[in-house]
Amino acid sequence: MISIFDIFKVGIGPSSSHTVGPMKAAAAFAAMLAESGADASTARIVAETYGSLALTGQGHGTFDALLLGLEGSLPHDIPLADIPERLRRIREDGRLYLNGREIRFDFAQDMQILGDRLLPKHPNGLRFLAYSASGEELAAQVYYSVGGGFIVTDETFGQESSQAAEVPYPYRSGAELLAQCRLNQLNISEIVLANEAALAGCSEADIRRRVAEVADIMAACIKRGLGGDGELPGGLNVRRRAPQLAAKLRVLRETEIVNTQLWPMVYAMAVNEENASGGRVVTAPTNGAAGIIPAVLHYFRKFNPHASQERVENFLLTAGAIGILYKTNASISGADVGCQGEVGVACSMAAGAYAEVIGGTPKQVENAAEMAMEHHLGLTCDPVGGLVQIPCIERNGIAAEKALKLGTLALLEDGMDKKVSLDEVIQTMLQTGRDMKATYKETSLAGLAVTLQKKAVPVSVRVVEC
């Protein structure tokens, strides 16, 4: 089973599939060269990006992430303050440190941006090649960044993990999860807690501590976002709005004109403005949708009189269970299924989690998660300028508010008479993504991306074999 800590990963903005995943892939290639001993003979590395990674890589920080990854950096612990100087050294001076040894890197020649081509298995394809000083190919490896910071190689794409640990309450579908709850008289968060302890080989108290750390990182990201200022990078001249909106809401509160439902929208925008600026965020389940779950959780903490530390942890445990269902049975990649796989999935996770912590039964949790995705079906991914800003930042805010309302709505019914199950809506989301035109899946070649640019850029995308 996938762990919820695979769903909730600490990384950097602006994109889990286009920044976090590529950095991890580049670091994995550098490690592969070291393990094989080929790095000692490597004089040149070529990085090829295909499809969505190439088309929106500039706005998503993909190419910079690849450079940093080739030097061994990983998203969860890279020192953010060091990034500008390191990128200047590589891009301008042409000096890249491969496993501590300096090699030449000519960005114009060695970073191949192939937006008119696709590798066969996923729109987010990468290929690395290592050459000797004489031009002999020493190693090559294909990776796919499949969403949420997950990467797979060409050889392991679509394969089940060979290290699947046994868990006390296994499930692969929503129906199986509900059956485990019913048979064992447990809530979803209790099922997940026991499974995570078995996966990690530790106590449930240890898992709760790790979950609490994730919650704290999310809260800290909101705080930084609310304290930020200025324009977001990328050239669209988008100003940070969350700090000013929060200030206006505080004034309304003081004048007793209160609309607390707007707070989760502002919290979500704060997170996504941090993400757009390249800050540290938690993939939840992706960077493009990173604001929704923290916003709903923060709202619960601040405005629900029954909020407790245990319920905060239960929120993330339940959200993680729902995220696992989408990752296992569909996709959380905007380049694969559109924004329904990012914002839609995050809204579904948040709605279900909120339903549990305000007293919902497992069936009501499932109902809330289903409704949230049902009303995101068909949502496209068309980032303007290839940046995770328009419409992404506001979209997170709207989804956070929607998750709260649907989580609350679910408790007004028992969920037993619903005509659509969570499993059915997950299947539908996947099929809808397969039917969606490629230009609407994180390419910036259609929708708002083209409307605001006032021109279309026709691109013929073809599949090429490695």
Coordinates of C-alpha atoms in Angstrom, one line a residue:
M1 CA 0.0 0.0 0.0
I2 CA 1.0 3.6 -0.5
S3 CA 1.7 5.5 2.7
I4 CA 0.0 8.8 3.5
F5 CA 3.5 10.2 3.8
D6 CA 3.9 9.5 0.1
I7 CA 0.8 11.6 -0.4
F8 CA 1.9 14.4 2.0
K9 CA 5.6 15.1 1.0
V10 CA 7.5 18.2 1.9
G11 CA 8.9 19.9 -1.2
I12 CA 9.3 23.2 -2.9
G13 CA 7.2 25.1 -5.4
P14 CA 5.8 25.7 -7.8
S15 CA 4.9 22.2 -9.0
S16 CA 5.1 18.6 -7.6
S17 CA 5.1 17.0 -11.1
H18 CA 7.2 19.7 -12.8
T19 CA 9.6 20.7 -10.0
V20 CA 9.7 18.1 -7.2
G21 CA 9.5 15.1 -9.5
P22 CA 12.2 16.2 -12.0
M23 CA 14.6 17.2 -9.2
K24 CA 14.2 13.7 -7.7
A25 CA 14.7 12.1 -11.1
A26 CA 17.9 14.0 -11.8
A27 CA 19.2 13.2 -8.3
A28 CA 18.4 9.5 -8.9
F29 CA 20.3 9.6 -12.2
A30 CA 23.3 11.1 -10.5
A31 CA 23.1 8.4 -7.8
M32 CA 22.8 5.7 -10.5
L33 CA 26.0 7.0 -12.2
A34 CA 27.8 6.9 -8.8
E35 CA 26.6 3.3 -8.1
S36 CA 27.8 2.1 -11.4
G37 CA 31.1 3.9 -11.3
A38 CA 30.2 5.7 -14.6
D39 CA 30.3 9.2 -13.0
A40 CA 34.2 9.1 -12.8
S41 CA 34.2 9.0 -16.7
T42 CA 31.3 11.3 -17.3
A43 CA 32.3 14.5 -19.0
R44 CA 28.8 15.6 -20.3
I45 CA 25.2 15.0 -19.2
V46 CA 22.2 15.7 -21.5
A47 CA 18.8 16.2 -20.0
E48 CA 15.8 15.8 -22.3
T49 CA 12.3 17.0 -21.3
Y50 CA 9.2 15.9 -23.3
G51 CA 5.6 16.9 -23.6
S52 CA 4.1 18.9 -20.7
L53 CA 7.4 19.1 -18.9
A54 CA 8.9 20.9 -21.8
L55 CA 5.9 23.0 -22.7
T56 CA 5.5 24.5 -19.2
G57 CA 8.9 23.8 -17.8
Q58 CA 10.1 27.4 -17.8
G59 CA 7.1 28.6 -15.7
H60 CA 7.2 25.5 -13.4
G61 CA 10.9 25.7 -12.7
T62 CA 11.5 22.3 -14.3
F63 CA 14.9 23.1 -15.9
D64 CA 16.3 24.7 -12.7
A65 CA 15.1 21.7 -10.7
L66 CA 16.9 19.3 -13.1
L67 CA 20.2 21.2 -12.6
L68 CA 19.9 21.2 -8.8
G69 CA 18.9 17.5 -8.8
L70 CA 22.0 16.6 -10.9
E71 CA 24.0 18.1 -8.2
G72 CA 22.3 15.7 -5.7
S73 CA 19.8 18.1 -4.1
L74 CA 16.3 16.8 -3.1
P75 CA 13.2 18.9 -2.6
H76 CA 12.6 18.3 1.1
D77 CA 15.9 19.6 2.4
I78 CA 17.5 21.8 -0.3
P79 CA 18.7 25.1 1.2
L80 CA 16.5 27.6 -0.5
A81 CA 18.9 30.5 0.1
D82 CA 21.6 28.8 -1.9
I83 CA 19.6 28.2 -5.0
P84 CA 20.1 31.5 -6.9
E85 CA 23.9 31.4 -6.8
R86 CA 24.1 27.7 -7.7
L87 CA 21.8 28.3 -10.7
R88 CA 24.0 31.3 -11.8
R89 CA 27.1 29.1 -11.6
I90 CA 25.6 26.3 -13.7
R91 CA 23.7 28.5 -16.2
E92 CA 26.2 31.3 -16.7
D93 CA 29.6 29.7 -15.8
G94 CA 28.7 26.3 -17.2
R95 CA 30.1 24.5 -14.1
L96 CA 28.0 21.6 -12.6
Y97 CA 29.1 19.4 -9.7
L98 CA 28.2 15.8 -10.4
N99 CA 28.7 13.8 -7.2
G100 CA 31.2 16.5 -6.1
R101 CA 33.2 16.5 -9.3
E102 CA 33.0 19.5 -11.6
I103 CA 31.9 18.9 -15.3
R104 CA 31.0 21.3 -18.0
F105 CA 27.3 22.0 -18.6
D106 CA 26.2 24.0 -21.7
F107 CA 22.6 24.8 -20.9
A108 CA 21.7 25.7 -24.6
Q109 CA 23.1 22.3 -25.8
D110 CA 22.7 20.0 -22.9
M111 CA 19.1 20.9 -21.8
Q112 CA 17.0 19.6 -24.6
I113 CA 13.4 21.0 -24.5
L114 CA 11.2 18.8 -26.7
G115 CA 7.7 20.1 -26.3
D116 CA 6.5 18.7 -29.7
R117 CA 7.2 15.1 -28.6
L118 CA 6.0 12.6 -26.0
L119 CA 7.6 9.6 -24.5
P120 CA 5.2 6.6 -24.8
K121 CA 4.0 6.1 -21.2
H122 CA 3.1 9.5 -19.7
P123 CA 3.1 13.2 -20.7
N124 CA 5.8 14.1 -18.2
G125 CA 8.7 12.3 -19.6
L126 CA 12.5 12.8 -19.0
R127 CA 15.6 11.2 -20.4
F128 CA 19.1 11.6 -19.1
L129 CA 22.2 10.6 -21.0
A130 CA 25.8 10.5 -19.8
Y131 CA 28.8 10.8 -22.2
S132 CA 32.5 10.4 -21.8
A133 CA 35.0 13.0 -23.0
S134 CA 35.3 11.1 -26.3
G135 CA 31.5 11.2 -26.9
E136 CA 30.8 7.6 -25.9
E137 CA 27.4 7.0 -24.3
L138 CA 28.0 5.7 -20.8
A139 CA 24.5 5.5 -19.4
A140 CA 20.9 6.5 -20.3
Q141 CA 17.7 6.4 -18.2
V142 CA 14.1 7.4 -18.8
Y143 CA 12.0 8.7 -15.9
Y144 CA 8.3 9.7 -15.7
S145 CA 7.1 12.3 -13.2
V146 CA 3.6 10.9 -12.7
G147 CA 2.1 13.5 -10.3
G148 CA 2.5 14.5 -6.6
G149 CA 6.2 14.2 -6.8
F150 CA 6.1 10.5 -7.6
I151 CA 8.7 9.3 -10.2
V152 CA 9.1 5.9 -11.9
T153 CA 11.6 4.7 -14.4
D154 CA 10.7 3.4 -17.9
E155 CA 11.3 -0.2 -16.6
T156 CA 9.1 0.2 -13.5
F157 CA 6.2 2.2 -15.0
G158 CA 2.9 0.5 -14.0
Q159 CA 4.5 -2.1 -11.9
E160 CA 3.4 -3.0 -8.4
S161 CA 5.9 -2.5 -5.6
S162 CA 7.9 -5.6 -4.8
Q163 CA 8.2 -4.5 -1.2
A164 CA 4.5 -4.4 -0.2
A165 CA 4.2 -4.7 3.5
E166 CA 1.3 -6.5 5.2
V167 CA -1.1 -4.2 6.9
P168 CA -3.9 -5.2 9.3
Y169 CA -6.7 -3.5 7.2
P170 CA -5.8 -3.7 3.5
Y171 CA -8.0 -2.0 0.9
R172 CA -7.6 -0.9 -2.7
S173 CA -11.0 0.7 -3.2
G174 CA -13.5 2.8 -1.4
A175 CA -15.8 -0.1 -1.0
E176 CA -13.1 -2.2 0.6
L177 CA -12.2 0.6 2.9
L178 CA -15.8 1.0 4.0
A179 CA -16.0 -2.8 4.5
Q180 CA -13.0 -2.7 6.8
C181 CA -14.6 0.1 8.8
R182 CA -17.9 -1.8 9.1
L183 CA -16.3 -5.2 10.0
N184 CA -14.0 -3.8 12.6
Q185 CA -16.2 -1.0 13.9
L186 CA -13.5 1.6 13.2
N187 CA -13.4 5.1 11.7
I188 CA -11.3 5.7 8.5
S189 CA -8.6 7.5 10.5
E190 CA -8.3 4.5 12.8
I191 CA -7.9 2.2 9.9
V192 CA -5.2 4.3 8.4
L193 CA -3.4 4.8 11.7
A194 CA -3.0 1.1 12.2
N195 CA -1.9 0.5 8.6
E196 CA 0.7 3.3 8.7
A197 CA 2.1 1.9 11.9
A198 CA 2.5 -1.5 10.2
L199 CA 4.0 0.0 7.1
A200 CA 6.6 1.9 9.1
G201 CA 7.2 -0.7 11.7
C202 CA 6.6 1.7 14.5
S203 CA 4.0 2.6 17.1
E204 CA 0.7 4.5 16.4
A205 CA 2.0 7.3 18.7
D206 CA 5.0 7.6 16.4
I207 CA 2.7 7.9 13.4
R208 CA 0.7 10.6 15.1
R209 CA 3.8 12.6 15.8
R210 CA 4.7 12.4 12.1
V211 CA 1.2 13.5 11.1
A212 CA 1.4 16.4 13.6
E213 CA 4.6 17.5 12.0
V214 CA 2.9 17.6 8.6
A215 CA 0.1 19.7 10.1
D216 CA 2.5 22.1 11.6
I217 CA 4.4 22.6 8.3
M218 CA 1.1 23.3 6.6
A219 CA 0.2 25.9 9.3
A220 CA 3.6 27.5 9.0
C221 CA 3.2 27.8 5.2
I222 CA -0.1 29.6 5.8
K223 CA 1.6 32.0 8.2
R224 CA 4.4 32.8 5.8
G225 CA 1.9 33.3 3.0
L226 CA -0.2 35.7 5.1
G227 CA 3.0 37.7 5.9
G228 CA 4.3 37.8 2.3
D229 CA 4.3 40.8 0.0
G230 CA 5.1 42.0 -3.5
E231 CA 4.7 40.3 -6.9
L232 CA 5.1 36.6 -7.7
P233 CA 7.9 35.7 -10.0
G234 CA 7.4 34.7 -13.6
G235 CA 6.5 37.8 -15.5
L236 CA 2.7 37.9 -15.1
N237 CA 3.0 40.7 -12.5
V238 CA 0.6 38.9 -10.2
R239 CA 0.6 40.5 -6.8
R240 CA 0.2 38.5 -3.6
R241 CA -3.4 39.0 -2.4
A242 CA -3.8 36.8 0.6
P243 CA -2.2 39.3 3.1
Q244 CA -4.4 42.2 2.1
L245 CA -7.5 40.0 2.0
A246 CA -6.8 38.7 5.5
A247 CA -6.4 42.2 6.8
K248 CA -9.7 43.2 5.3
L249 CA -11.4 40.2 6.9
R250 CA -10.0 41.2 10.3
V251 CA -11.4 44.7 9.9
L252 CA -14.8 43.2 9.1
R253 CA -14.6 41.0 12.2
E254 CA -13.9 44.0 14.3
T255 CA -17.0 45.7 12.9
E256 CA -19.0 42.6 13.6
I257 CA -19.5 41.9 9.9
V258 CA -18.3 38.4 9.9
N259 CA -18.0 35.9 7.1
T260 CA -15.8 33.1 8.4
Q261 CA -16.4 31.0 5.2
L262 CA -14.0 33.4 3.4
W263 CA -11.1 32.5 5.6
P264 CA -10.4 29.1 4.1
M265 CA -10.3 30.7 0.7
V266 CA -7.7 33.2 1.9
Y267 CA -5.7 30.5 3.7
A268 CA -5.6 28.4 0.5
M269 CA -4.5 31.4 -1.5
A270 CA -1.7 32.2 1.0
V271 CA -0.3 28.6 0.6
N272 CA -0.5 28.8 -3.2
E273 CA 1.2 32.1 -3.3
E274 CA 4.0 30.6 -1.3
N275 CA 4.1 27.7 -3.7
A276 CA 4.1 30.1 -6.8
S277 CA 7.1 31.9 -5.3
G278 CA 9.1 28.7 -5.0
G279 CA 8.6 28.3 -1.2
R280 CA 8.5 25.2 0.9
V281 CA 5.1 23.5 0.9
V282 CA 3.5 20.1 1.5
T283 CA 2.3 18.3 -1.6
A284 CA -1.4 17.7 -0.8
P285 CA -1.5 15.7 -3.0
T286 CA 0.2 18.0 -5.4
N287 CA 1.8 21.4 -5.3
G288 CA -0.7 22.9 -7.7
A289 CA -3.4 21.9 -5.2
A290 CA -1.3 22.4 -2.1
G291 CA -3.5 25.0 -0.5
I292 CA -6.9 23.2 -0.1
I293 CA -6.2 20.7 2.6
P294 CA -4.1 23.1 4.8
A295 CA -6.8 25.7 4.4
V296 CA -9.7 23.5 5.5
L297 CA -7.6 22.0 8.4
H298 CA -6.6 25.5 9.5
Y299 CA -10.2 26.7 9.4
F300 CA -11.2 23.6 11.5
R301 CA -8.5 24.4 14.1
K302 CA -9.4 28.1 14.4
F303 CA -13.2 28.1 14.1
N304 CA -14.5 24.7 15.4
P305 CA -14.9 24.7 19.2
H306 CA -14.4 20.9 19.2
A307 CA -11.1 21.0 17.5
S308 CA -8.4 19.0 19.3
Q309 CA -4.9 17.8 18.4
E310 CA -6.2 14.3 17.9
R311 CA -8.8 15.5 15.5
V312 CA -6.3 17.5 13.6
E313 CA -4.2 14.3 13.1
N314 CA -7.4 12.3 12.2
F315 CA -8.1 14.9 9.5
L316 CA -4.9 14.2 7.8
L317 CA -5.1 10.5 8.3
T318 CA -8.5 10.4 6.6
A319 CA -7.5 12.8 3.8
G320 CA -4.5 10.5 3.2
A321 CA -6.7 7.5 2.9
I322 CA -8.8 9.2 0.2
G323 CA -5.7 10.4 -1.6
I324 CA -4.4 6.8 -1.7
L325 CA -7.5 5.7 -3.5
Y326 CA -7.1 8.3 -6.2
K327 CA -3.3 7.6 -6.6
T328 CA -3.9 3.8 -6.7
N329 CA -6.9 3.7 -9.0
A330 CA -6.6 6.9 -11.2
S331 CA -4.1 9.7 -11.3
I332 CA -3.1 12.9 -9.5
S333 CA -1.3 14.4 -12.4
G334 CA -2.6 17.5 -14.2
A335 CA -0.6 16.5 -17.3
D336 CA -2.3 13.2 -17.3
V337 CA -6.0 13.9 -16.4
G338 CA -6.2 17.7 -16.1
C339 CA -6.8 19.8 -12.9
Q340 CA -9.6 17.4 -11.8
G341 CA -6.7 15.2 -10.8
E342 CA -5.1 17.9 -8.7
V343 CA -7.6 20.4 -7.3
G344 CA -10.5 17.9 -7.7
V345 CA -8.6 15.2 -5.7
A346 CA -7.5 17.7 -3.0
C347 CA -11.1 19.0 -2.6
S348 CA -12.3 15.4 -2.3
M349 CA -9.7 14.6 0.3
A350 CA -10.5 17.7 2.3
A351 CA -14.3 17.3 2.2
G352 CA -14.0 13.7 3.4
A353 CA -11.6 14.6 6.1
Y354 CA -13.7 17.5 7.3
A355 CA -16.7 15.2 7.4
E356 CA -14.9 12.8 9.7
V357 CA -13.6 15.3 12.2
I358 CA -17.0 17.0 12.6
G359 CA -18.6 13.6 13.5
G360 CA -19.3 11.9 10.2
T361 CA -19.6 8.1 9.8
P362 CA -17.3 6.4 7.3
K363 CA -20.2 6.3 4.8
Q364 CA -20.8 10.1 5.2
V365 CA -17.0 10.6 4.7
E366 CA -17.2 8.6 1.5
N367 CA -20.3 10.6 0.4
A368 CA -18.5 14.0 1.0
A369 CA -15.4 12.8 -0.9
E370 CA -17.6 11.6 -3.8
M371 CA -19.6 14.9 -4.1
A372 CA -16.4 17.0 -4.1
M373 CA -15.0 15.1 -7.1
E374 CA -18.3 14.9 -8.9
H375 CA -18.4 18.6 -9.1
H376 CA -14.8 18.9 -10.4
L377 CA -15.2 16.4 -13.2
G378 CA -13.8 17.7 -16.5
L379 CA -11.8 20.5 -14.8
T380 CA -8.9 21.4 -17.2
C381 CA -5.4 22.4 -16.5
D382 CA -4.5 25.5 -18.5
P383 CA -1.9 27.6 -16.5
V384 CA -1.4 31.0 -18.0
G385 CA 2.3 31.4 -19.1
G386 CA 3.0 27.9 -17.7
L387 CA 2.9 29.4 -14.2
V388 CA 1.1 28.0 -11.2
Q389 CA -0.7 31.3 -10.7
I390 CA -3.7 31.9 -13.0
P391 CA -6.2 30.3 -12.4
C392 CA -4.5 28.0 -9.9
I393 CA -4.3 30.3 -6.8
E394 CA -8.0 31.3 -6.8
R395 CA -9.0 27.8 -7.8
N396 CA -7.5 26.4 -4.6
G397 CA -9.5 29.0 -2.6
I398 CA -12.8 28.1 -4.2
A399 CA -12.2 24.4 -3.7
A400 CA -11.3 24.9 0.0
E401 CA -14.7 26.6 0.5
K402 CA -16.5 23.9 -1.5
A403 CA -14.8 21.2 0.6
L404 CA -16.1 22.7 3.8
K405 CA -19.7 23.0 2.5
L406 CA -19.8 19.5 1.1
G407 CA -18.2 18.0 4.2
T408 CA -21.0 19.7 6.3
L409 CA -23.7 18.7 3.8
A410 CA -22.7 15.1 4.0
L411 CA -23.6 15.0 7.7
L412 CA -27.2 16.1 7.0
E413 CA -27.8 12.7 5.3
D414 CA -26.7 9.2 6.0
G415 CA -25.3 8.7 2.6
M416 CA -27.0 5.3 2.1
D417 CA -29.2 6.4 -0.8
K418 CA -26.5 8.0 -2.9
K419 CA -26.6 6.9 -6.5
V420 CA -22.8 7.4 -7.2
S421 CA -20.1 5.9 -5.1
L422 CA -16.6 7.2 -4.5
D423 CA -15.2 4.3 -6.6
E424 CA -17.4 5.2 -9.5
V425 CA -16.5 8.8 -9.5
I426 CA -12.8 8.0 -9.3
Q427 CA -13.3 5.7 -12.4
T428 CA -15.2 8.5 -14.1
M429 CA -12.5 11.0 -13.4
L430 CA -9.8 8.8 -14.9
Q431 CA -11.9 8.2 -18.0
T432 CA -12.7 11.9 -18.3
G433 CA -9.0 12.6 -18.2
R434 CA -8.3 10.1 -20.9
D435 CA -11.0 11.7 -23.1
M436 CA -9.7 15.2 -22.5
K437 CA -7.8 16.9 -25.3
A438 CA -4.1 16.9 -24.6
T439 CA -3.9 20.7 -25.0
Y440 CA -6.0 21.1 -21.8
K441 CA -3.7 19.0 -19.7
E442 CA -0.9 21.3 -18.3
T443 CA 0.5 22.4 -21.7
S444 CA -0.6 26.1 -21.7
L445 CA -1.7 25.6 -25.3
A446 CA -5.5 26.1 -24.7
G447 CA -8.1 27.7 -22.4
L448 CA -7.2 30.7 -20.4
A449 CA -3.5 30.3 -21.2
V450 CA -4.3 31.1 -24.9
T451 CA -7.1 33.5 -24.3
L452 CA -5.0 35.8 -22.2
Q453 CA -2.0 35.5 -24.5
K454 CA -4.3 36.6 -27.4
K455 CA -2.9 34.0 -29.7
A456 CA -2.8 30.2 -30.1
V457 CA 0.4 28.3 -30.6
P458 CA -0.4 25.2 -32.8
V459 CA 1.8 22.3 -31.7
S460 CA 1.8 18.9 -33.2
V461 CA 2.6 16.3 -30.5
R462 CA 3.9 13.0 -31.6
V463 CA 5.0 9.9 -29.7
V464 CA 8.6 8.9 -30.0
E465 CA 10.3 5.8 -28.8
C466 CA 13.5 6.1 -26.7

